[in-house]
Short mmCIF file of C-alpha atoms and ligand atoms in Angstrom, two decimals:
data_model
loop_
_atom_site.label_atom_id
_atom_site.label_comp_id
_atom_site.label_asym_id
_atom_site.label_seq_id
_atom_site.Cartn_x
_atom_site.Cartn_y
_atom_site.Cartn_z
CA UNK A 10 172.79 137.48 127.95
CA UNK A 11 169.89 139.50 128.63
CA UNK A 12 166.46 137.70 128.67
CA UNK A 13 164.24 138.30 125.26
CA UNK A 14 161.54 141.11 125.98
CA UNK A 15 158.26 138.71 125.69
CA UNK A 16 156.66 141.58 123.59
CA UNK A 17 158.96 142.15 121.11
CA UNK A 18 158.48 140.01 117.70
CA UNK A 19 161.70 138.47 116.03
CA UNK A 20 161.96 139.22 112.81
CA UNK A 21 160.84 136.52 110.07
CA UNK A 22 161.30 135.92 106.34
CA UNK A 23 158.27 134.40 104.24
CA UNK A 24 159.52 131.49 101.90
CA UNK A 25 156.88 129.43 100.09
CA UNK A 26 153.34 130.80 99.85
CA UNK A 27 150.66 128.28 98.83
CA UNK A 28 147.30 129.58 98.25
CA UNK A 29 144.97 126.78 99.49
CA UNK A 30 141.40 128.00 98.90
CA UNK A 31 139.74 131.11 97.68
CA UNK A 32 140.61 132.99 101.51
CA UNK A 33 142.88 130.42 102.90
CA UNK A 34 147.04 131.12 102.31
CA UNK A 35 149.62 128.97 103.82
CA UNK A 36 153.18 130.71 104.28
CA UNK A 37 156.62 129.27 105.11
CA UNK A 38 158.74 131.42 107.95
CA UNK A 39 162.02 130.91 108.62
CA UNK A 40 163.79 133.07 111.61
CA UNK A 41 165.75 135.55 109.66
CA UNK A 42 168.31 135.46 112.82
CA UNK A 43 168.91 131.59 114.87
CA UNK A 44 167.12 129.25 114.80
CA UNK A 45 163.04 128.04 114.97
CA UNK A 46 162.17 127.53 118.88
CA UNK A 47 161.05 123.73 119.30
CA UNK A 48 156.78 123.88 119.69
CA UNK A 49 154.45 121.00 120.05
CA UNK A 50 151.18 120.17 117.77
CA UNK A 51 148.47 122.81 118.83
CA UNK A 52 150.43 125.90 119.51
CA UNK A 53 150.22 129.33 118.31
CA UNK A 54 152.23 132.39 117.73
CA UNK A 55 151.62 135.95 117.48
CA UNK A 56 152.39 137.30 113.95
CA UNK A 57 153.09 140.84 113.19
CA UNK A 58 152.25 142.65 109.98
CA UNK A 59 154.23 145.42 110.36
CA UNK A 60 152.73 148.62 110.61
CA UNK A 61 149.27 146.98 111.09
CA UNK A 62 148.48 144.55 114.03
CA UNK A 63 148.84 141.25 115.29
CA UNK A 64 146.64 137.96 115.41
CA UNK A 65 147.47 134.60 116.98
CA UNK A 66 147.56 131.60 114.31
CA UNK A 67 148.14 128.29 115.36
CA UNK A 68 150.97 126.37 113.21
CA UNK A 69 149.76 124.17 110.96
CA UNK A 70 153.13 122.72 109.79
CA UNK A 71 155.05 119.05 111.00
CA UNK A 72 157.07 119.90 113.59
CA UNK A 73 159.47 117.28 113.23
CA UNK A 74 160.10 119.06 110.35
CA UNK A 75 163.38 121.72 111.11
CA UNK A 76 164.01 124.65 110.09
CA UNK A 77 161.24 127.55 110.41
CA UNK A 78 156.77 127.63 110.80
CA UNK A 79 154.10 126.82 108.59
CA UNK A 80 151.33 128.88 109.32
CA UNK A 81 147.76 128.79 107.34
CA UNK A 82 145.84 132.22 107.42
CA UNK A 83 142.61 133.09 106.07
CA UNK A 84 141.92 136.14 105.17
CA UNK A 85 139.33 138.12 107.66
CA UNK A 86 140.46 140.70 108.59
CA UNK A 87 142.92 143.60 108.10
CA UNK A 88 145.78 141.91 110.03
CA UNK A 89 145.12 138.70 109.01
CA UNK A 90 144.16 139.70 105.37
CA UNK A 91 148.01 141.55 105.41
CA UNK A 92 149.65 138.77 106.31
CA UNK A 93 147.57 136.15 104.04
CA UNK A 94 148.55 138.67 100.98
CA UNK A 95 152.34 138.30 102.06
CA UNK A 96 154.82 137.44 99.16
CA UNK A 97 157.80 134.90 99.24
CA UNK A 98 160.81 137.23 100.75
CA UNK A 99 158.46 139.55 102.54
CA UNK A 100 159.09 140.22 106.43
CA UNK A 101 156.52 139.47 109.27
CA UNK A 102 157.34 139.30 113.32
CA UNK A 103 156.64 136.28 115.58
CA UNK A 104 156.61 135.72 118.68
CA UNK A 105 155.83 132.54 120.02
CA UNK A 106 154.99 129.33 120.68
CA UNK A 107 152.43 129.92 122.55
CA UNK A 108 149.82 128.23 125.08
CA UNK A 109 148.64 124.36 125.00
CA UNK A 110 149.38 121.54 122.95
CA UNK A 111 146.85 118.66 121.67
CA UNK A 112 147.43 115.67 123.70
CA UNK A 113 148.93 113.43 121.44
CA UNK A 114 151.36 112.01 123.52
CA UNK A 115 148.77 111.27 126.54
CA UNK A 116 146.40 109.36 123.65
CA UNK A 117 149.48 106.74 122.39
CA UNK A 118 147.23 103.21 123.43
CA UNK A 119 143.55 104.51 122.28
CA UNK A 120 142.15 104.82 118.87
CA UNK A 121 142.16 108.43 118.12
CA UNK A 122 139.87 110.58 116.34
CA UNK A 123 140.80 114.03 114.81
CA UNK A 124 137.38 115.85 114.15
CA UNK A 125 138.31 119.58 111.70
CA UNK A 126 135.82 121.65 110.74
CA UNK A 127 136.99 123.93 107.63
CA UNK A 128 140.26 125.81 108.93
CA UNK A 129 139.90 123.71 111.99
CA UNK A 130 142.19 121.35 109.66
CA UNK A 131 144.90 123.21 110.00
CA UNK A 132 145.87 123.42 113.92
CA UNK A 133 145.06 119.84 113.55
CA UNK A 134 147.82 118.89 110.78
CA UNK A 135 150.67 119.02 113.06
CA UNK A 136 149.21 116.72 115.64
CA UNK A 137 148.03 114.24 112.63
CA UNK A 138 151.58 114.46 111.51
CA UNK A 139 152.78 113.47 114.70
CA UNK A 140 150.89 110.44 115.20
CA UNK A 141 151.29 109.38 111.58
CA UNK A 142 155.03 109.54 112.32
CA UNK A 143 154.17 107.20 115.50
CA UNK A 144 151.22 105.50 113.53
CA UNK A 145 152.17 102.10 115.69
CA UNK A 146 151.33 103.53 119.24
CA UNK A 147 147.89 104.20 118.15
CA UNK A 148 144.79 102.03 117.86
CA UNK A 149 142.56 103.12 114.89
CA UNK A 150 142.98 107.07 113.75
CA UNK A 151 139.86 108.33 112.06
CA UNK A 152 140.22 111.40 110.68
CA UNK A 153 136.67 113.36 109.66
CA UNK A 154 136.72 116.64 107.86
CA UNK A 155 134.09 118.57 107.41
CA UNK A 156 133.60 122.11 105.56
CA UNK A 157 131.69 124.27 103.55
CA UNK A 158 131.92 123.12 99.60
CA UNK A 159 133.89 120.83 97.37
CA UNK A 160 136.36 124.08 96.71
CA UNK A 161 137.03 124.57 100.09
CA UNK A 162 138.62 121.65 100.98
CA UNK A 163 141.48 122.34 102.59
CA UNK A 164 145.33 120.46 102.10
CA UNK A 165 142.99 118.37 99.99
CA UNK A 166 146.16 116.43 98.73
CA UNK A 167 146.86 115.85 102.08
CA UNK A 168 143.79 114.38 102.44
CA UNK A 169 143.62 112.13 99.51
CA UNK A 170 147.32 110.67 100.25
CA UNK A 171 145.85 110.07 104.15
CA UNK A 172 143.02 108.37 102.89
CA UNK A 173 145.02 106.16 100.49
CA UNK A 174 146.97 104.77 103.46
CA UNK A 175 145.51 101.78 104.91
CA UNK A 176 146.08 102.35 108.57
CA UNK A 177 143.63 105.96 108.43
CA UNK A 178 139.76 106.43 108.50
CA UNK A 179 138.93 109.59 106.30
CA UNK A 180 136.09 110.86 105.95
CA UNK A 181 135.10 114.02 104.01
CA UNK A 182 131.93 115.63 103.69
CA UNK A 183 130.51 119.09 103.05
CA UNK A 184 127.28 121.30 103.56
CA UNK A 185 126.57 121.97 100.34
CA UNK A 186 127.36 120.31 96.86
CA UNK A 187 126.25 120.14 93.18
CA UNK A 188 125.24 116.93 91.19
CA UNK A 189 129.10 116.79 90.18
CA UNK A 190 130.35 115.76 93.75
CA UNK A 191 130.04 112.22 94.64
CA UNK A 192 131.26 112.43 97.65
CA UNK A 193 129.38 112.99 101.68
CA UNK A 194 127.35 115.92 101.87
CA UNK A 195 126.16 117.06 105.41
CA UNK A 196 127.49 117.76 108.74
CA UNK A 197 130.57 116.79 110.51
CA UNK A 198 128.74 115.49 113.77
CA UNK A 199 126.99 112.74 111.06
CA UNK A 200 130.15 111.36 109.99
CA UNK A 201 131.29 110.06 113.58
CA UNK A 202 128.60 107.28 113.20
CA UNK A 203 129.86 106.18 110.52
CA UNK A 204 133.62 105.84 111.42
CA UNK A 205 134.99 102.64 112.75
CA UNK A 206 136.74 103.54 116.43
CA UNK A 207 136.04 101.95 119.69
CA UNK A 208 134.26 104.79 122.00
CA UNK A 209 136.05 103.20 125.16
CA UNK A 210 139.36 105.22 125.67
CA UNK A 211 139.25 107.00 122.34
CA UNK A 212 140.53 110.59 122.46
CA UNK A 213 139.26 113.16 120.05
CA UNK A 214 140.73 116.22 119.42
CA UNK A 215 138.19 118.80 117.71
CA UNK A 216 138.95 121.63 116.10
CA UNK A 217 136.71 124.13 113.63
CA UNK A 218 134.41 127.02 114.35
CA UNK A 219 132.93 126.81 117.58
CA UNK A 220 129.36 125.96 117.22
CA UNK A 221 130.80 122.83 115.15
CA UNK A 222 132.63 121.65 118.47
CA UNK A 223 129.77 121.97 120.36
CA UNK A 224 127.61 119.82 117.78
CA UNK A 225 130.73 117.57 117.82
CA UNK A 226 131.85 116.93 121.07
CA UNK A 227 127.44 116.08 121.68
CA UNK A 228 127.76 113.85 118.89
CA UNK A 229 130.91 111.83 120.39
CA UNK A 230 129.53 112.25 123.87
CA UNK A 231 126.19 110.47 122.51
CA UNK A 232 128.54 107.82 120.86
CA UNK A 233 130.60 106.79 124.20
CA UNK A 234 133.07 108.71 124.11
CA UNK A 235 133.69 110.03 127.87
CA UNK A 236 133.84 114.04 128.41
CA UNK A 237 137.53 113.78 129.65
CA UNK A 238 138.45 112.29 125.94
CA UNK A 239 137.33 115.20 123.98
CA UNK A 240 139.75 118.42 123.24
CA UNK A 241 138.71 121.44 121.77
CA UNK A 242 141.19 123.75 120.11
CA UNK A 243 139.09 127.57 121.48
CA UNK A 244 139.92 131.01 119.34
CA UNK A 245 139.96 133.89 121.27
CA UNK A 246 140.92 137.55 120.26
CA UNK A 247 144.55 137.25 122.09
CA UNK A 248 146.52 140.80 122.59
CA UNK A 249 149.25 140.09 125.40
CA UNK A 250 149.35 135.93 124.22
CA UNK A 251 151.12 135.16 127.95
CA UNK A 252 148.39 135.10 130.09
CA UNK A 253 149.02 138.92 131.58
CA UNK A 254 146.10 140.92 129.52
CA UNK A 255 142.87 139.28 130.52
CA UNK A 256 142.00 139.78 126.77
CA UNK A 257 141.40 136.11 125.88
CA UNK A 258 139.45 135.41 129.07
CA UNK A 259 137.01 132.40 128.77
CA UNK A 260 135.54 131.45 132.35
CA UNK A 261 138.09 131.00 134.96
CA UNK A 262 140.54 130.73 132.28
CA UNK A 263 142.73 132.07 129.81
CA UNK A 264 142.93 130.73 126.11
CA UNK A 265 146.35 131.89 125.25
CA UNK A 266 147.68 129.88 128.28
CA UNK A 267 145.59 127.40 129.80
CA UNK A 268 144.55 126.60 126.03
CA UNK A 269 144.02 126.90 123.06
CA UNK A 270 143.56 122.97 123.76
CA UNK A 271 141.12 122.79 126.33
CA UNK A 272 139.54 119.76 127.77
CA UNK A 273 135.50 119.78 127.01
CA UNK A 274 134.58 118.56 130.37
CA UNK A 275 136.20 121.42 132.17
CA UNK A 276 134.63 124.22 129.27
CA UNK A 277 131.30 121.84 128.34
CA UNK A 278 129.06 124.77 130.01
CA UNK A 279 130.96 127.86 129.85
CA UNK A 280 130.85 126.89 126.39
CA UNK A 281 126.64 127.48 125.80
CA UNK A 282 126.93 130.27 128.20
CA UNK A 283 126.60 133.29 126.29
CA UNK A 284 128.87 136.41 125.94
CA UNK A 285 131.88 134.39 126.71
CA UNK B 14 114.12 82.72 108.62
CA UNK B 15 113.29 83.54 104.46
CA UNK B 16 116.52 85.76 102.92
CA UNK B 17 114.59 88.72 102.82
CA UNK B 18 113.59 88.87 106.66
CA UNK B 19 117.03 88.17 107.60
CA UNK B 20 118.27 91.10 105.39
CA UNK B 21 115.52 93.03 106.45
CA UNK B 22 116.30 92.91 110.26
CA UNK B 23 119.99 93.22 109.91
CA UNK B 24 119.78 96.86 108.79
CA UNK B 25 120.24 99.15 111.43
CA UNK B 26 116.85 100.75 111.50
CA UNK B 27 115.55 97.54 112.38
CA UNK B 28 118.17 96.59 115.08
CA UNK B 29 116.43 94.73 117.90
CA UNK B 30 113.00 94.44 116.45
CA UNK B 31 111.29 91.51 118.13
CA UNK B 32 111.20 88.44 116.60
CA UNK B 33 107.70 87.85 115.93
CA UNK B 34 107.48 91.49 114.37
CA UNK B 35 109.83 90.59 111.56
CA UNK B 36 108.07 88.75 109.29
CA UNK B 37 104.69 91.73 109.62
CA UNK B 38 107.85 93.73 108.58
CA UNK B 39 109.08 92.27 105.95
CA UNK B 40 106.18 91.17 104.40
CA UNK B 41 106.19 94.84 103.05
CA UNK B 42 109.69 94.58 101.79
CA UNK B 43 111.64 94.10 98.40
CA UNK B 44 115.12 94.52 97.48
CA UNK B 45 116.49 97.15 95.22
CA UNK B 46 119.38 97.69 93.22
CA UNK B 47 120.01 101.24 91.97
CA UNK B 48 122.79 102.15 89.11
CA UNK B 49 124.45 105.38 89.31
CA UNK B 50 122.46 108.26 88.19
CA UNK B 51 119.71 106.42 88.77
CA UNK B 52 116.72 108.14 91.03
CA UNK B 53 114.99 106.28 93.82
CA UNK B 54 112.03 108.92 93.81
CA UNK B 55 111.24 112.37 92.88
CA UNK B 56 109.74 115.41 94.29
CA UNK B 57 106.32 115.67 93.92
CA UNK B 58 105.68 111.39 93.42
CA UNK B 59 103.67 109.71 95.73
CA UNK B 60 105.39 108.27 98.87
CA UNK B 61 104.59 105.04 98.62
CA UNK B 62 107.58 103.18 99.48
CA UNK B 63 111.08 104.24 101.59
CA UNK B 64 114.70 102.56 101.51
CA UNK B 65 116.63 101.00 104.06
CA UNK B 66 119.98 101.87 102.24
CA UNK B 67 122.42 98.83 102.60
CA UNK B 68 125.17 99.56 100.53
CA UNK B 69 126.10 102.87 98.56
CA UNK B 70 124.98 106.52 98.31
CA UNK B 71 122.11 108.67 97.82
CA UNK B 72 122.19 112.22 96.92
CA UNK B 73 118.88 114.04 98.63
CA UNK B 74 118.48 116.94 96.35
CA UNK B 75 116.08 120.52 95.55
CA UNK B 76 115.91 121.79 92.35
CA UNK B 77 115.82 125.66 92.67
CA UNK B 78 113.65 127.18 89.51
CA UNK B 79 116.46 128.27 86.86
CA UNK B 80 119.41 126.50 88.48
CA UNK B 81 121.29 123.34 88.97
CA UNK B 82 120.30 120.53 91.58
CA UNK B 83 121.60 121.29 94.79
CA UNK B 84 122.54 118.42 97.12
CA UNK B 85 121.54 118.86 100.47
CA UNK B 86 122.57 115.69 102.16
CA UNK B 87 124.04 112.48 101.41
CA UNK B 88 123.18 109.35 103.08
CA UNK B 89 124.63 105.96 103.05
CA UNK B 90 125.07 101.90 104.37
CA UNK B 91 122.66 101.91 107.57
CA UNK B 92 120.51 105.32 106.85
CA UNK B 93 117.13 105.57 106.07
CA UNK B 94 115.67 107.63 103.01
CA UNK B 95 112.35 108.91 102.57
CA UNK B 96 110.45 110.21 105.72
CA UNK B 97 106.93 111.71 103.84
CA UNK B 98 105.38 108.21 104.08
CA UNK B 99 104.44 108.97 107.18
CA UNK B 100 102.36 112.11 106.61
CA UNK B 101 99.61 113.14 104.49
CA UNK B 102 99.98 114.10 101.85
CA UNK B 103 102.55 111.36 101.06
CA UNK B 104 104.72 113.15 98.60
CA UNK B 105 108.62 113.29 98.53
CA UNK B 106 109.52 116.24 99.43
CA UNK B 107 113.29 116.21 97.30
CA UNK B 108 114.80 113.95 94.68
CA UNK B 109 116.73 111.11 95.86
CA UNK B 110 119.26 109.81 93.25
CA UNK B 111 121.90 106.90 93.76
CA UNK B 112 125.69 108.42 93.19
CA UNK B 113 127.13 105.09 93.06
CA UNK B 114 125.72 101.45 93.17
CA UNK B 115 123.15 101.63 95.88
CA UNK B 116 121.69 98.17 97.20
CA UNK B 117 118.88 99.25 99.35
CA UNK B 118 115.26 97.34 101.01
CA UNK B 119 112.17 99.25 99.75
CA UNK B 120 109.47 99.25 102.16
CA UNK B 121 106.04 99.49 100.65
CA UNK B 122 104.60 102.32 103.17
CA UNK B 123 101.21 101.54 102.16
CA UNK B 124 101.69 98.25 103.52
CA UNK B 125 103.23 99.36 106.80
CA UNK B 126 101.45 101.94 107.15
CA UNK B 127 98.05 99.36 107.43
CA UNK B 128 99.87 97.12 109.54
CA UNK B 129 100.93 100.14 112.12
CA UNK B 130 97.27 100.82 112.18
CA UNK B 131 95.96 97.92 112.84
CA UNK B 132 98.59 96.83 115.24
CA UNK B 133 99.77 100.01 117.86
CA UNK B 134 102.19 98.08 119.20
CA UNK B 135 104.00 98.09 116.07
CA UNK B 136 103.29 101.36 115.14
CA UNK B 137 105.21 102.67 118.56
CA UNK B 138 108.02 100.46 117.22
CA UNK B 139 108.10 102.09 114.09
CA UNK B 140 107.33 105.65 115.85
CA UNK B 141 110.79 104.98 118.39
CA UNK B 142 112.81 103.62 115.45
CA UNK B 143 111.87 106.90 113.31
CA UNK B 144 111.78 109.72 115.40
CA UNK B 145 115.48 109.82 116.37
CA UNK B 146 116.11 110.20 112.84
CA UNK B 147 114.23 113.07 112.18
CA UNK B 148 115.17 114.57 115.42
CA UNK B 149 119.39 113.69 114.65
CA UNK B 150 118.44 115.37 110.78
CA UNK B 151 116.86 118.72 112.60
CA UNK B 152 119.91 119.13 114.44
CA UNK B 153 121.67 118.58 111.54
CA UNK B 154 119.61 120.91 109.43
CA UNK B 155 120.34 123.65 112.29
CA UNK B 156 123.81 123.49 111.98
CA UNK B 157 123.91 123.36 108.14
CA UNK B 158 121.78 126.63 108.59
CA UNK B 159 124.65 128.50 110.29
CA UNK B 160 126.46 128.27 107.48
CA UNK B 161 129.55 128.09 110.15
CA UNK B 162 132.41 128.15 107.64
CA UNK B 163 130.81 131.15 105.94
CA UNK B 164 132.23 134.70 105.37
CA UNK B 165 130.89 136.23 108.62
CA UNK B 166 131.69 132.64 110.52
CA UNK B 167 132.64 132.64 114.42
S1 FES C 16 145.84 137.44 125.49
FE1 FES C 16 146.39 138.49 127.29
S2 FES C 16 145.73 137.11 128.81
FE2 FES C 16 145.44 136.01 127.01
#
C-alpha cells in the first residue's frame, strides 16, 4: 500500500449541524471511506470547502468519543464562512490531525485551570472532556470562560451541566451586559482571583484571541502560577499544516507543528513582539 | 476586638493593616445589607461613603441618554466599590446596584478621608491598598476596549 499523499484531503460527510451563536456553527464529520484517525485534545485539521480554500480548525469534539470530528467554525471568512453554512449530508475534505496537543496527560497530580476566551472554548472542550473522564487524577479543575455578551456564550449547556457538578469551578463572565444578566461582567484575567486553585503546580491551558492570553497568562503569572505551567493554544494562517511552508512561522517556530499548544515561557516575548 | 473591627479587617482590602490602625479604620465603618435591585449609589450623588463588598454582587452601570442601563462590570465577595471618594469633586461616577443579596462594610469617606489627612501614615496605607485596584481596573478597562471577541477580532 502506497503511503497517503499528505496534501490530498479525504473526503468527509457532514452529519449534525448545531448552530451555537449568531457566527459560531458546530458540524459532525464522519470519514465517508475508513475510519476517524485517533487525535489528542488540542489538534487541528485542515478542512476543505471544495472549490474554495482551506483553514485549520482545531476539534472541539470528545475524543473518546468514536466514530468521526466535531469541529466548531465561526464564520469569518469566505472559507470558513463556506464551511460554517454547510448542511447535514454535504461533503468537505480533511486532512489531519495536526500539530500539538494540550498537556493533559503531563498535568494528572496538579489542580488544573482551563482559561477560554469566546471560541477559545472550543479547542479547549476536548481536553476538558478528557480530564472530566479522568476527573480523579486531578486536584481542583477551574474552568473560567470569558466572552463577549450573554448571547455569545458558547456550548452554554455544556457549561451549566459543568457547573452543576460538584468537583468543577466555573466561572462565566462577559464584557458587556444589560440589567437582565445577573451574572459576572468583565474580563477573563479578573476571574482567576476569584477561583479556588493552588498556584503551586497548577497547569493552565489558555485558549481565546490572543491579546486575551497575553492578559491571561500576566494575570496567572501575577497569581503564582510559574511560566512553565501556562499553555497557549496560537492561531496562525496555516497553508502546508506539516511544518514544510514557513506560512505559520512564529519566532523560531512553526504553529502547525511545534504548536498550536505552545508553552508561554518559550513564546512569553515573541508574543509582544510585533509583526509576528 | 468590637464585631465590626474584626469584620472590618478581615476583608481583603484591609488584609494586613496594622493593628493599631484598625480601630481609626473602623471607626468610619457600618454594615450594610442590600436586597436585590436595590442601588448602593447613583451617578451624580455625592461620594460620601464606599463598600467593602463581603458577600454578593454589584452591577457598576452607565445609563446612555435614550437607552437601557448598560453594565460595565460586576464585582463581588473581596472587591471594593466606589473609587470617587478620593477625588474632588466626590461624585459617583456610575450606578452601583446589588443583583443579588449583597452584605457589604460602608466606609464613611468623609471620615477617612479626615483621618488620612491628619495622619500620612495612614493615608500611604490607604494610597498602597487603593492604587492596585485602580491600576488592575485600567488594565481591565484596556482589554474590555479591544472588544477582542468582536467582528474584526485577532
Ligand atoms: S503551515 Fe506550512 S509550515 Fe506551518
Amino acid at each position: 500500500m502506497t503511503e497517503a499523499d499528505p496534501f490530498v484531503p479525504l473526503p468527509y460527510r457532514v452529519g449534525r449541524v448545531r448552530r451555537e451563536t449568531r457566527d459560531i456553527t458546530t458540524l459532525e464529520l464522519a470519514p465517508v471511506t475508513g475510519v476517524r484517525p485517533d487525535y489528542r485534545p488540542g489538534q487541528f485539521n485542515m478542512l476543505y470547502a471544495f472549490g474554495i480554500g482551506e483553514v485549520a480548525i482545531s476539534v472541539s469534539g470528545d475524543p473518546a468519543v468514536p466514530g468521526g470530528y466535531v469541529h466548531t467554525v465561526r464564520d469569518v471568512g469566505a472559507v470558513s464562512g463556506a464551511i460554517a453554512k454547510l448542511k447535514a449530508g454535504a461533503m468537505l475534505g480533511l486532512r489531519g490531525p495536526y500539530g500539538t496537543p494540550w498537556p493533559v496527560e503531563a498535568a494528572e497530580g496538579n489542580d488544573v485551570v482551563f482559561v477560554a476566551g469566546g471560541l477559545g472554548l472550543a479547542p479547549l472542550r476536548p481536553a476538558i472532556y478528557r480530564v472530566l473522564a479522568r476527573r480523579e487524577r486531578y486536584g481542583r479543575v477551574v474552568l473560567l470562560y470569558g466572552t463577549r455578551s450573554p448571547p455569545d456564550i458558547l456550548f452554554r449547556q455544556e457549561l451549566e451541566r459543568w457547573r452543576r457538578r460538584l468537583d468543577v469551578e466555573v466561572l462565566v463572565t462577559v464584557d458587556r451586559a444589560d440589567a437582565e444578566w445577573r451574572g459576572n461582567v468583565g474580563v477573563v484575567p479578573k476571574l482567576i482571583a476569584r477561583a479556588g486553585f493552588d498556584p503551586n503546580g497548577a497547569v493552565a491551558m489558555v485558549c481565546g484571541p490572543e491579546v486575551m492570553m497575553r492578559f491571561t497568562a500576566n494575570a496567572l503569572h501575577a497569581s503564582g502560577l510559574a511560566l512553565d505551567h501556562i499553555y497557549l493554544s496560537m492561531e496562525r494562517n496555516m497553508k502546508c499544516a506539516i511544518g514544510l511552508c514557513g506560512h505559520c512561522q512564529f519566532g523560531p517556530d512553526f504553529v502547525c507543528k511545534d504548536g498550536p499548544v505552545m508553552r508561554y515561557d518559550r513564546i512569553a516575548d515573541i508574543l509582544t513582539v510585533r509583526e509576528i | 476586638m468590637e464585631g465590626l473591627e474584626r469584620i472590618v479587617l478581615a476583608h481583603p482590602f484591609f488584609a494586613g493593616l496594622e493593628a493599631e490602625l484598625g480601630p481609626v479604620v473602623s471607626g468610619c465603618a457600618r454594615n450594610h445589607r442590600f436586597n436585590p435591585g436595590q442601588y448602593l449609589a447613583h451617578e451624580g450623588d455625592p461620594a460620601d461613603e464606599f463598600f467593602l463588598i463581603r458577600h454578593g454582587k454589584v452591577a457598576l452601570e452607565i445609563l446612555p441618554p435614550g437607552q437601557s442601563p448598560v453594565v460595565f462590570s460586576t464585582e463581588g465577595e473581596g472587591d471594593i466599590v466606589g473609587t470617587s471618594w478620593l477625588v474632588p469633586p466626590y461624585r459617583w461616577r456610575f450606578d452601583a446596584r446589588a443583583v443579588e443579596l449583597t452584605r457589604a462594610i460602608g466606609i464613611d469617606a468623609r471620615c477617612l478621608r479626615d483621618k488620612c489627612e491628619a495622619d500620612p501614615r495612614l493615608g500611604y496605607e490607604m494610597m498602597k491598598r487603593i492604587a492596585p485596584i485602580l491600576e488592575g481596573r485600567l488594565g481591565d478597562m484596556r482589554l474590555q476596549m479591544l472588544d477582542v471577541y468582536g467582528e474584526r477580532a485577532r
